[in-house]
Coordinates of C-alpha atoms and ligand atoms in Angstrom, one line a residue:
M1 CA 128.6 32.3 129.9
A2 CA 131.6 34.4 131.1
K3 CA 130.7 37.8 132.5
L4 CA 132.9 40.2 130.5
F5 CA 133.3 43.8 131.1
L6 CA 135.1 46.4 129.0
G7 CA 137.0 49.4 130.5
L8 CA 138.4 52.0 128.1
D9 CA 140.9 54.8 129.0
S10 CA 141.3 57.9 126.8
S11 CA 144.4 59.4 128.3
T12 CA 146.8 62.2 127.1
Q13 CA 149.0 59.9 124.9
S14 CA 146.9 56.7 124.3
L15 CA 143.7 54.9 124.3
S16 CA 143.6 51.7 126.2
A17 CA 141.2 48.7 126.7
V18 CA 141.0 46.3 129.5
I19 CA 138.6 43.5 129.5
I20 CA 137.9 41.5 132.7
D21 CA 136.2 38.1 133.2
Y22 CA 134.3 39.0 136.4
E23 CA 133.7 35.5 137.6
R24 CA 137.2 34.3 137.1
R25 CA 138.7 37.5 138.6
K26 CA 140.9 37.8 135.6
V27 CA 142.0 40.5 133.2
V28 CA 141.6 38.7 129.8
Y29 CA 142.5 41.5 127.4
D30 CA 144.8 44.5 127.7
K31 CA 145.7 46.7 124.7
S32 CA 147.0 50.3 124.1
L33 CA 147.2 52.4 121.1
N34 CA 149.6 55.4 121.1
F35 CA 148.0 58.4 119.4
D36 CA 151.2 59.9 117.8
Q37 CA 152.3 56.4 116.3
A38 CA 148.9 55.0 115.3
L39 CA 147.3 58.3 113.9
P40 CA 150.3 60.5 112.9
S41 CA 148.2 62.5 110.4
Y42 CA 146.9 64.6 113.3
G43 CA 150.4 65.9 114.0
T44 CA 150.2 65.6 117.7
Q45 CA 153.3 65.3 119.9
N46 CA 152.6 63.2 123.0
G47 CA 149.0 63.5 122.1
V48 CA 149.0 67.3 122.1
L49 CA 148.9 69.7 119.2
P50 CA 152.2 71.7 118.8
N51 CA 151.7 75.4 119.6
P52 CA 154.4 78.2 119.8
D53 CA 152.6 79.4 122.9
P54 CA 154.0 77.0 125.7
L55 CA 150.9 77.6 127.8
L56 CA 148.4 76.5 125.2
K57 CA 147.7 72.8 125.1
H58 CA 144.9 71.5 122.9
S59 CA 144.2 68.1 121.3
P60 CA 141.8 67.2 118.4
P61 CA 138.6 65.4 119.6
L62 CA 138.5 63.7 116.2
L63 CA 141.7 62.0 117.0
W64 CA 140.1 60.4 120.1
A65 CA 137.2 59.3 118.0
E66 CA 139.3 57.8 115.2
A67 CA 141.3 56.0 117.9
L68 CA 138.1 54.5 119.2
D69 CA 137.3 53.1 115.8
L70 CA 140.8 51.7 115.5
L71 CA 140.8 50.1 118.9
F72 CA 137.5 48.3 118.3
A73 CA 138.8 47.2 115.0
T74 CA 142.0 45.8 116.7
M75 CA 139.8 44.1 119.3
K76 CA 137.7 42.5 116.6
K77 CA 140.9 41.5 114.6
D78 CA 142.4 40.0 117.9
G79 CA 139.4 37.7 118.2
V80 CA 137.9 39.3 121.3
A81 CA 134.5 38.0 122.1
L82 CA 132.8 41.5 121.7
G83 CA 129.4 39.9 121.6
E84 CA 129.8 38.7 125.0
I85 CA 130.6 42.0 126.8
L86 CA 127.9 42.9 129.2
A87 CA 128.7 46.5 129.9
V88 CA 131.2 49.3 129.0
S89 CA 132.6 52.1 131.0
G90 CA 135.6 54.3 130.6
S91 CA 138.1 56.8 131.9
G92 CA 139.3 60.0 130.4
Q93 CA 142.1 62.6 131.1
Q94 CA 140.5 65.0 133.4
H95 CA 139.5 68.6 132.8
G96 CA 139.7 68.7 129.0
S97 CA 136.6 70.0 127.2
V98 CA 134.8 69.2 124.0
Y99 CA 132.2 71.7 122.4
F100 CA 129.2 70.3 120.4
N101 CA 126.9 72.5 118.3
S102 CA 123.1 71.9 117.9
R103 CA 123.7 69.2 115.2
A104 CA 125.6 66.9 117.6
A105 CA 122.6 65.1 119.4
T106 CA 121.1 64.1 116.1
A107 CA 124.4 62.9 114.6
L108 CA 125.2 60.9 117.7
A109 CA 121.8 59.2 117.6
N110 CA 122.2 58.3 113.9
L111 CA 125.8 57.1 113.7
D112 CA 126.0 55.2 110.4
S113 CA 128.0 52.0 110.6
R114 CA 129.0 52.2 107.0
K115 CA 131.0 55.3 107.6
S116 CA 133.9 56.0 110.0
L117 CA 133.2 57.7 113.3
V118 CA 135.2 60.7 112.0
E119 CA 132.9 61.0 108.9
N120 CA 129.8 60.7 111.1
L121 CA 131.0 63.5 113.3
Q122 CA 131.8 66.1 110.6
G123 CA 130.1 69.5 111.5
I124 CA 129.1 68.8 115.0
F125 CA 131.7 70.9 116.9
S126 CA 131.5 74.5 117.7
R127 CA 135.2 74.4 118.6
A128 CA 137.6 72.4 116.5
T129 CA 140.1 71.5 119.3
A130 CA 139.8 70.6 123.0
P131 CA 141.8 72.5 125.6
I132 CA 143.3 69.7 127.8
W133 CA 144.6 69.4 131.4
M134 CA 148.1 70.5 130.4
D135 CA 146.9 74.0 129.4
S136 CA 147.9 76.8 131.6
S137 CA 146.5 79.8 129.6
T138 CA 143.7 80.8 131.8
A139 CA 145.3 82.7 134.8
A140 CA 143.1 85.8 134.2
E141 CA 139.9 83.7 134.2
C142 CA 141.0 81.9 137.3
A143 CA 141.4 85.2 139.1
E144 CA 138.0 86.3 137.9
I145 CA 136.2 83.2 139.0
R146 CA 138.1 83.1 142.3
K147 CA 137.2 86.6 143.1
A148 CA 133.5 86.0 142.3
L149 CA 133.4 83.0 144.6
G150 CA 135.2 84.8 147.5
G151 CA 138.8 83.8 147.2
V152 CA 141.0 80.7 147.4
K153 CA 139.6 79.1 150.4
A154 CA 136.0 79.8 149.5
T155 CA 136.4 78.5 145.9
A156 CA 137.9 75.3 147.2
E157 CA 135.3 74.9 149.8
Q158 CA 132.5 75.3 147.3
T159 CA 133.8 73.5 144.2
G160 CA 136.5 71.1 145.7
S161 CA 139.4 73.1 144.4
D162 CA 140.8 76.6 144.0
A163 CA 140.3 77.9 140.4
F164 CA 142.9 76.2 138.3
E165 CA 144.2 77.0 134.8
R166 CA 143.3 73.5 133.4
F167 CA 140.0 73.2 135.1
T168 CA 137.0 73.3 132.7
G169 CA 135.3 76.4 134.1
P170 CA 138.1 78.8 133.6
Q171 CA 138.6 77.2 130.1
I172 CA 135.0 77.8 129.2
R173 CA 135.2 81.4 130.5
K174 CA 138.3 82.0 128.3
F175 CA 136.4 80.5 125.2
Y176 CA 133.4 82.7 126.0
K177 CA 135.6 85.8 126.2
T178 CA 137.7 85.2 123.2
E179 CA 135.2 83.5 120.9
P180 CA 131.8 84.7 122.0
E181 CA 130.1 83.7 118.7
A182 CA 131.4 80.2 118.8
Y183 CA 130.4 80.0 122.5
A184 CA 126.9 81.0 121.6
Q185 CA 126.8 78.3 119.0
T186 CA 127.7 75.7 121.6
A187 CA 124.8 73.5 122.5
S188 CA 126.5 71.2 124.8
I189 CA 129.9 70.9 126.5
A190 CA 131.5 67.6 127.3
L191 CA 134.5 66.4 129.2
V192 CA 136.8 64.0 127.6
S193 CA 135.2 61.2 129.5
S194 CA 131.6 62.2 128.7
F195 CA 132.6 62.9 125.1
M196 CA 133.9 59.3 124.6
A197 CA 130.9 57.9 126.5
S198 CA 128.6 59.9 124.1
L199 CA 130.2 58.1 121.2
V200 CA 129.8 54.7 122.7
A201 CA 126.2 55.4 123.8
G202 CA 125.1 57.3 120.7
K203 CA 123.7 60.2 122.8
I204 CA 125.0 63.1 124.8
A205 CA 126.3 61.5 128.0
P206 CA 126.0 62.8 131.6
I207 CA 129.2 63.9 133.6
D208 CA 129.9 61.7 136.6
Y209 CA 130.6 63.2 140.1
G210 CA 134.2 62.2 139.9
D211 CA 135.1 64.1 136.8
G212 CA 132.5 66.8 137.4
A213 CA 134.4 67.8 140.5
G214 CA 137.3 68.8 138.3
M215 CA 135.6 71.7 136.6
N216 CA 135.2 74.3 139.3
L217 CA 131.4 74.2 138.4
M218 CA 130.1 71.5 140.8
D219 CA 128.9 72.0 144.3
I220 CA 131.3 69.4 145.8
R221 CA 129.0 68.6 148.7
K222 CA 125.6 68.6 147.1
K223 CA 126.8 67.2 143.8
I224 CA 124.7 69.5 141.6
W225 CA 125.9 72.3 139.3
H226 CA 126.9 75.3 141.5
A227 CA 124.8 78.4 140.5
G228 CA 127.2 80.9 141.7
A229 CA 130.3 79.3 139.9
L230 CA 128.2 78.9 136.7
K231 CA 127.3 82.6 136.9
A232 CA 130.9 83.5 137.4
T233 CA 132.0 81.5 134.4
A234 CA 129.9 82.3 131.4
P235 CA 126.2 83.3 130.4
D236 CA 123.7 80.4 129.7
L237 CA 126.1 77.9 130.9
A238 CA 123.4 75.7 132.7
K239 CA 121.7 75.1 129.4
K240 CA 125.0 73.9 127.9
L241 CA 126.0 71.4 130.6
P242 CA 124.7 67.8 130.6
P243 CA 123.3 66.4 133.8
L244 CA 125.6 65.1 136.6
A245 CA 125.2 61.5 137.4
D246 CA 126.4 58.7 139.6
S247 CA 128.8 56.3 137.7
S248 CA 126.4 53.3 138.3
K249 CA 123.4 55.0 136.6
V250 CA 123.1 53.4 133.2
I251 CA 123.2 55.7 130.1
G252 CA 121.6 53.2 127.8
P253 CA 122.7 50.3 125.4
V254 CA 125.7 50.8 123.1
S255 CA 125.1 52.7 119.9
S256 CA 124.1 50.3 117.1
Y257 CA 127.2 51.7 115.2
F258 CA 129.4 49.5 117.5
A259 CA 127.0 46.6 117.4
K260 CA 126.8 46.6 113.5
K261 CA 130.4 47.4 112.8
F262 CA 132.3 45.4 115.4
G263 CA 129.7 42.9 116.7
L264 CA 129.4 44.4 120.1
N265 CA 126.6 42.9 122.1
P266 CA 123.7 45.3 121.0
V267 CA 122.3 45.2 124.7
A268 CA 125.6 45.8 126.3
Q269 CA 125.0 48.7 128.8
V270 CA 127.0 51.9 128.7
F271 CA 127.8 53.6 132.2
P272 CA 129.0 57.1 132.8
W273 CA 132.8 57.4 132.3
S274 CA 134.8 59.2 134.9
G275 CA 138.2 60.9 135.2
D276 CA 141.5 58.9 135.0
N277 CA 142.3 59.6 138.6
P278 CA 138.9 58.5 140.1
C279 CA 139.0 55.4 137.8
S280 CA 142.6 54.7 138.9
A281 CA 141.4 55.0 142.5
V282 CA 139.0 52.2 141.8
G283 CA 141.5 50.2 139.9
V284 CA 143.9 50.1 142.7
G285 CA 141.1 49.2 145.1
L286 CA 141.1 52.6 147.0
I287 CA 137.7 52.3 148.6
K288 CA 138.3 52.5 152.3
T289 CA 139.2 55.9 154.1
G290 CA 143.0 56.4 154.6
M291 CA 144.3 54.5 151.6
A292 CA 146.7 56.2 149.2
A293 CA 148.3 55.8 145.8
I294 CA 150.8 57.4 143.6
S295 CA 150.2 57.3 139.8
L296 CA 153.3 57.8 137.6
G297 CA 152.0 58.8 134.2
T298 CA 152.2 61.8 131.9
S299 CA 151.1 63.6 135.0
D300 CA 152.1 62.2 138.4
T301 CA 149.4 62.3 141.0
Y302 CA 149.1 61.5 144.7
F303 CA 145.7 60.6 145.9
G304 CA 143.9 59.3 148.9
S305 CA 140.4 58.3 149.8
M306 CA 138.3 60.0 152.4
T307 CA 134.6 59.6 153.5
N308 CA 133.9 63.3 154.4
C309 CA 134.8 66.2 152.1
R310 CA 137.8 68.2 153.4
T311 CA 139.2 70.8 151.0
D312 CA 142.7 72.4 150.9
E313 CA 142.6 75.9 152.3
Q314 CA 145.9 76.7 150.7
G315 CA 144.4 75.8 147.4
E316 CA 147.1 73.4 146.0
G317 CA 145.0 70.2 146.2
H318 CA 141.7 68.9 144.8
V319 CA 138.8 66.9 146.0
F320 CA 137.1 64.8 143.4
G321 CA 134.1 62.4 143.8
L322 CA 135.1 58.7 144.2
P323 CA 133.1 56.4 141.9
A324 CA 133.1 53.9 144.8
G325 CA 131.3 56.5 147.0
G326 CA 132.8 59.3 149.2
Y327 CA 135.7 61.5 148.0
M328 CA 139.3 61.4 147.0
S329 CA 141.9 64.1 147.7
L330 CA 144.5 64.6 145.1
I331 CA 147.6 66.7 144.0
C332 CA 148.7 66.7 140.5
F333 CA 152.2 67.3 139.2
K334 CA 152.3 68.2 135.5
N335 CA 156.1 67.4 135.2
G336 CA 155.7 63.5 135.4
S337 CA 156.9 61.0 132.9
L338 CA 157.7 63.7 130.1
A339 CA 160.1 65.4 132.5
R340 CA 161.7 62.1 133.5
E341 CA 162.1 61.3 129.6
K342 CA 163.6 64.8 129.1
I343 CA 166.4 64.0 131.6
R344 CA 166.9 60.5 130.2
D345 CA 167.1 61.8 126.6
A346 CA 169.2 64.8 127.6
Y347 CA 172.0 62.3 128.9
G348 CA 171.7 59.9 126.0
I349 CA 170.4 57.1 128.3
K350 CA 169.0 54.3 126.2
S351 CA 166.5 52.6 128.4
W352 CA 164.6 52.9 131.7
K353 CA 166.7 50.1 133.0
E354 CA 170.0 52.0 132.4
F355 CA 168.2 55.0 134.0
G356 CA 167.4 53.0 137.1
E357 CA 171.0 51.5 137.3
L358 CA 172.4 55.1 137.2
I359 CA 170.0 56.2 140.1
A360 CA 171.3 53.3 142.1
T361 CA 175.0 54.4 141.8
K362 CA 174.2 57.6 143.8
P363 CA 173.3 57.5 147.6
P364 CA 169.9 58.5 149.0
G365 CA 169.9 62.3 149.3
N366 CA 172.2 62.5 146.3
N367 CA 174.8 64.3 148.4
G368 CA 172.5 67.3 148.7
G369 CA 172.0 67.7 145.0
I370 CA 168.6 69.1 144.1
L371 CA 166.9 69.6 140.7
L372 CA 163.5 71.4 140.2
P373 CA 162.3 69.9 136.9
W374 CA 159.7 72.4 135.7
F375 CA 160.1 71.7 131.9
E376 CA 156.4 72.6 131.6
A377 CA 154.6 75.3 133.8
E378 CA 154.0 73.4 136.9
I379 CA 150.7 72.9 138.8
V380 CA 152.1 72.1 142.3
P381 CA 153.8 74.3 143.2
R382 CA 152.1 76.8 140.8
V383 CA 154.9 77.9 138.3
N384 CA 153.8 79.8 135.3
R385 CA 157.3 80.3 133.8
P386 CA 158.9 76.9 133.0
G387 CA 162.5 76.5 134.0
I388 CA 165.1 73.9 135.3
H389 CA 166.8 74.9 138.6
R390 CA 169.8 73.0 140.0
F391 CA 171.2 73.4 143.6
D392 CA 174.5 71.8 144.5
L393 CA 174.2 69.6 141.4
D394 CA 176.7 69.3 138.6
E395 CA 174.8 69.4 135.3
K396 CA 177.4 67.1 133.7
D397 CA 176.8 64.3 136.1
A398 CA 174.3 62.1 134.4
A399 CA 173.7 59.8 137.4
A400 CA 173.3 62.5 139.8
N401 CA 170.7 64.3 137.6
C402 CA 168.7 61.0 137.1
R403 CA 168.6 60.6 140.9
A404 CA 167.8 64.3 141.5
I405 CA 164.7 64.4 139.2
V406 CA 163.1 61.3 140.9
E407 CA 164.0 62.5 144.4
A408 CA 162.6 65.9 143.6
Q409 CA 159.3 64.4 142.3
M410 CA 158.9 62.3 145.5
L411 CA 160.0 65.1 147.9
S412 CA 157.5 67.5 146.2
K413 CA 154.8 64.9 146.7
R414 CA 155.6 64.5 150.4
L415 CA 155.9 68.2 151.0
H416 CA 152.7 69.3 149.2
A417 CA 150.4 66.4 150.4
Q418 CA 150.5 67.5 154.0
W419 CA 146.9 69.0 153.8
M420 CA 145.5 65.6 152.8
K421 CA 146.2 64.3 156.4
V422 CA 146.6 60.8 155.1
T423 CA 149.1 58.6 157.0
P424 CA 148.7 55.4 154.9
D425 CA 149.9 52.1 156.0
C426 CA 151.2 51.6 152.4
I427 CA 151.1 53.4 149.1
Y428 CA 149.9 51.7 145.9
A429 CA 152.1 52.6 142.9
T430 CA 150.4 52.7 139.5
G431 CA 150.7 54.1 136.1
G432 CA 153.3 53.3 133.4
A433 CA 156.4 54.0 135.4
S434 CA 155.3 51.9 138.4
N435 CA 157.1 48.9 136.8
D436 CA 160.4 50.7 137.5
P437 CA 161.8 49.3 140.8
A438 CA 164.4 52.2 141.0
L439 CA 161.6 54.7 141.1
L440 CA 159.6 52.8 143.7
R441 CA 162.6 52.4 146.0
V442 CA 163.1 56.2 146.0
M443 CA 159.3 56.5 146.7
A444 CA 159.4 54.1 149.6
D445 CA 162.4 55.9 151.2
V446 CA 161.1 59.5 150.7
M447 CA 157.5 58.8 151.8
N448 CA 158.8 56.4 154.6
C449 CA 156.1 54.0 153.7
H450 CA 155.6 50.5 152.3
V451 CA 155.0 50.6 148.5
L452 CA 152.9 48.0 146.7
R453 CA 152.1 47.2 143.1
I454 CA 149.0 45.6 141.6
E455 CA 149.2 43.2 138.6
I456 CA 148.2 45.8 136.0
S457 CA 149.7 49.2 135.5
K458 CA 146.6 50.3 133.5
S459 CA 144.7 51.0 136.7
A460 CA 142.4 53.5 135.1
A461 CA 141.2 51.2 132.4
L462 CA 140.9 48.4 134.9
G463 CA 139.0 50.8 137.3
A464 CA 136.5 51.5 134.4
A465 CA 136.1 47.9 133.7
L466 CA 135.2 47.4 137.4
M467 CA 132.9 50.3 137.2
A468 CA 131.0 48.7 134.4
A469 CA 130.8 45.4 136.4
H470 CA 129.5 47.3 139.5
G471 CA 127.0 49.3 137.4
W472 CA 125.7 46.2 135.7
L473 CA 125.2 44.3 138.9
V474 CA 123.3 47.3 140.3
Q475 CA 121.1 47.3 137.3
A476 CA 120.5 43.6 137.6
G477 CA 119.0 44.4 141.2
E478 CA 122.0 43.0 143.1
K479 CA 123.5 45.1 145.8
P480 CA 127.1 44.6 145.0
K481 CA 129.7 45.7 147.7
W482 CA 132.6 47.5 146.3
E483 CA 135.0 45.4 148.4
T484 CA 133.7 42.3 146.6
V485 CA 133.7 43.9 143.2
V486 CA 137.4 44.8 143.3
A487 CA 138.6 41.6 145.2
G488 CA 141.0 39.7 143.4
F489 CA 141.6 42.3 140.7
T490 CA 143.4 44.8 142.9
D491 CA 145.5 42.5 145.2
P492 CA 149.1 43.4 145.5
I493 CA 151.5 41.3 143.5
P494 CA 152.9 38.8 145.9
G495 CA 156.6 39.9 146.8
S496 CA 156.2 43.3 145.2
E497 CA 156.4 45.2 148.5
I498 CA 159.2 47.5 148.9
R499 CA 159.9 48.5 152.5
P500 CA 161.6 51.8 153.3
N501 CA 165.2 51.8 154.4
P502 CA 165.2 53.5 157.8
E503 CA 168.7 55.2 157.2
A504 CA 167.6 56.5 153.9
A505 CA 164.2 57.7 155.4
K506 CA 166.1 59.7 157.9
T507 CA 168.2 61.4 155.2
Y508 CA 165.0 62.4 153.5
D509 CA 163.5 63.8 156.8
R510 CA 166.5 66.2 156.8
L511 CA 166.6 66.8 153.0
I512 CA 162.9 67.9 152.8
E513 CA 163.8 71.2 154.5
K514 CA 166.5 71.9 152.0
Y515 CA 164.1 70.9 149.2
A516 CA 161.4 73.3 150.4
A517 CA 164.0 76.2 150.7
C518 CA 165.2 75.4 147.1
E519 CA 161.5 75.6 146.0
R520 CA 161.0 78.9 147.6
E521 CA 164.2 80.4 146.1
A522 CA 163.3 79.2 142.7
L523 CA 159.7 80.4 142.9
A524 CA 161.0 83.8 143.9
K525 CA 163.2 83.9 140.9
T526 CA 160.4 82.8 138.5
G527 CA 158.1 85.4 139.9
Ligands
XUL601 C1 144.4 65.7 137.5 C2 145.1 66.0 136.2 C3 145.8 64.9 135.5 C4 145.0 64.5 134.2 C5 145.7 63.8 133.2 O1 143.9 66.8 138.1 O2 145.1 67.2 135.7 O3 146.2 63.9 136.3 O4 143.8 63.9 134.7 O5 146.0 62.5 133.6

């Protein structure tokens, strides 16, 4: 019998499933469901609830639950051998939080397969919506937590990151300050990843070290809840947080809800889900120190693997746990694919192919034209007031603006990743936009590094499937090596390598100075 493992990915805009046949080293199923299109009644835009305050970004947890029902129904309809799946793990957009009341644990343990998940989950939340990673409304709470922990450097050293607006701790503090009664009614707080795992397992799931590190609440070195950070965040928080766990520690079998309703193997094991970035790191095979990847998704992220924990003194970057052991360093740029889309649409460009062709009509360096695409408040560099800034760039020139946004995104990665001290031999490109050769050409030239692609752009879901396989093998008493687990799944596509062009690379060595000066000028303007 084939050894099948399922990886799910609950991202900002969609829910995806990847199933691997472990022995044959093959992805045998790959499907995505876009939230806005599949479930329009929730009224989300790109997976987020519209709000007049541009800093407030929430999503409905029931949308994610309904999407899970729909995706399982789709897999069943597609004839997927759900009864043969041995284990399930998953990935979730990081930092977002879901608030359960005291009825949740019982409701999860008794999910009734004759009803929908949404019907089963009525009345179990102490907060109707979940703040997600795009939210920037907690600057005051960040300042309070940072002060209590001893400043930027000390906060990063203890929790892996400076206090960030989207991180779960500052979000919990804001909830406690603004809705103290609802906070008091909260019995358990979940991340998006542990919320989804709780549904699949039918019990409150633990938080894994990878995603736990994105909360400003975990002691990054000891991998336990950090007492000082909990105290600085909200009262009684220790009681409301689930345990932290290694991603290979089984939670239990799947809830009978999924077995009865969709024919999932009733003894299939559920493993702790992790954040999309830690899962992507596994999904591109980042398991040895010094490897690096760039993910081009709703957010763009640049991450590398490291054995020992080294944090960013300046407080721009993050350290998360790596499900394959050790740590990953990461910087996150909020203005990723949605910003590229805004430029594409502003110039009436019909397709990404046309966008790429326009980029190629302009020379590397774009004749000095620079665009700072802060359509949304930005994370790196920290920008609280959104705005677009052009330097030596004609707003009417469509091709120059397309080239400018991609160059700015790559230059920003190069500039702000210096603390990571990773000088990789090559960069793995992943995420939806990594299929776009024009973007990868700019990436290779700006980073002055070979760029490689793996077969599947859904690296987070693939990483989750590999985590399920690894966990299952551990449970079976085998001592699987991560190199062996990922082998064959994360090999680069033959011929996909893009080598930097030495002349273009020299141009960017010069342009990075101008880019940095433009950033300083724009930051001074936005305050
Ligand atoms: C990482 C981050 C985003 C989210 C959504 O810190 O905020 O990458 O994980 O993808």
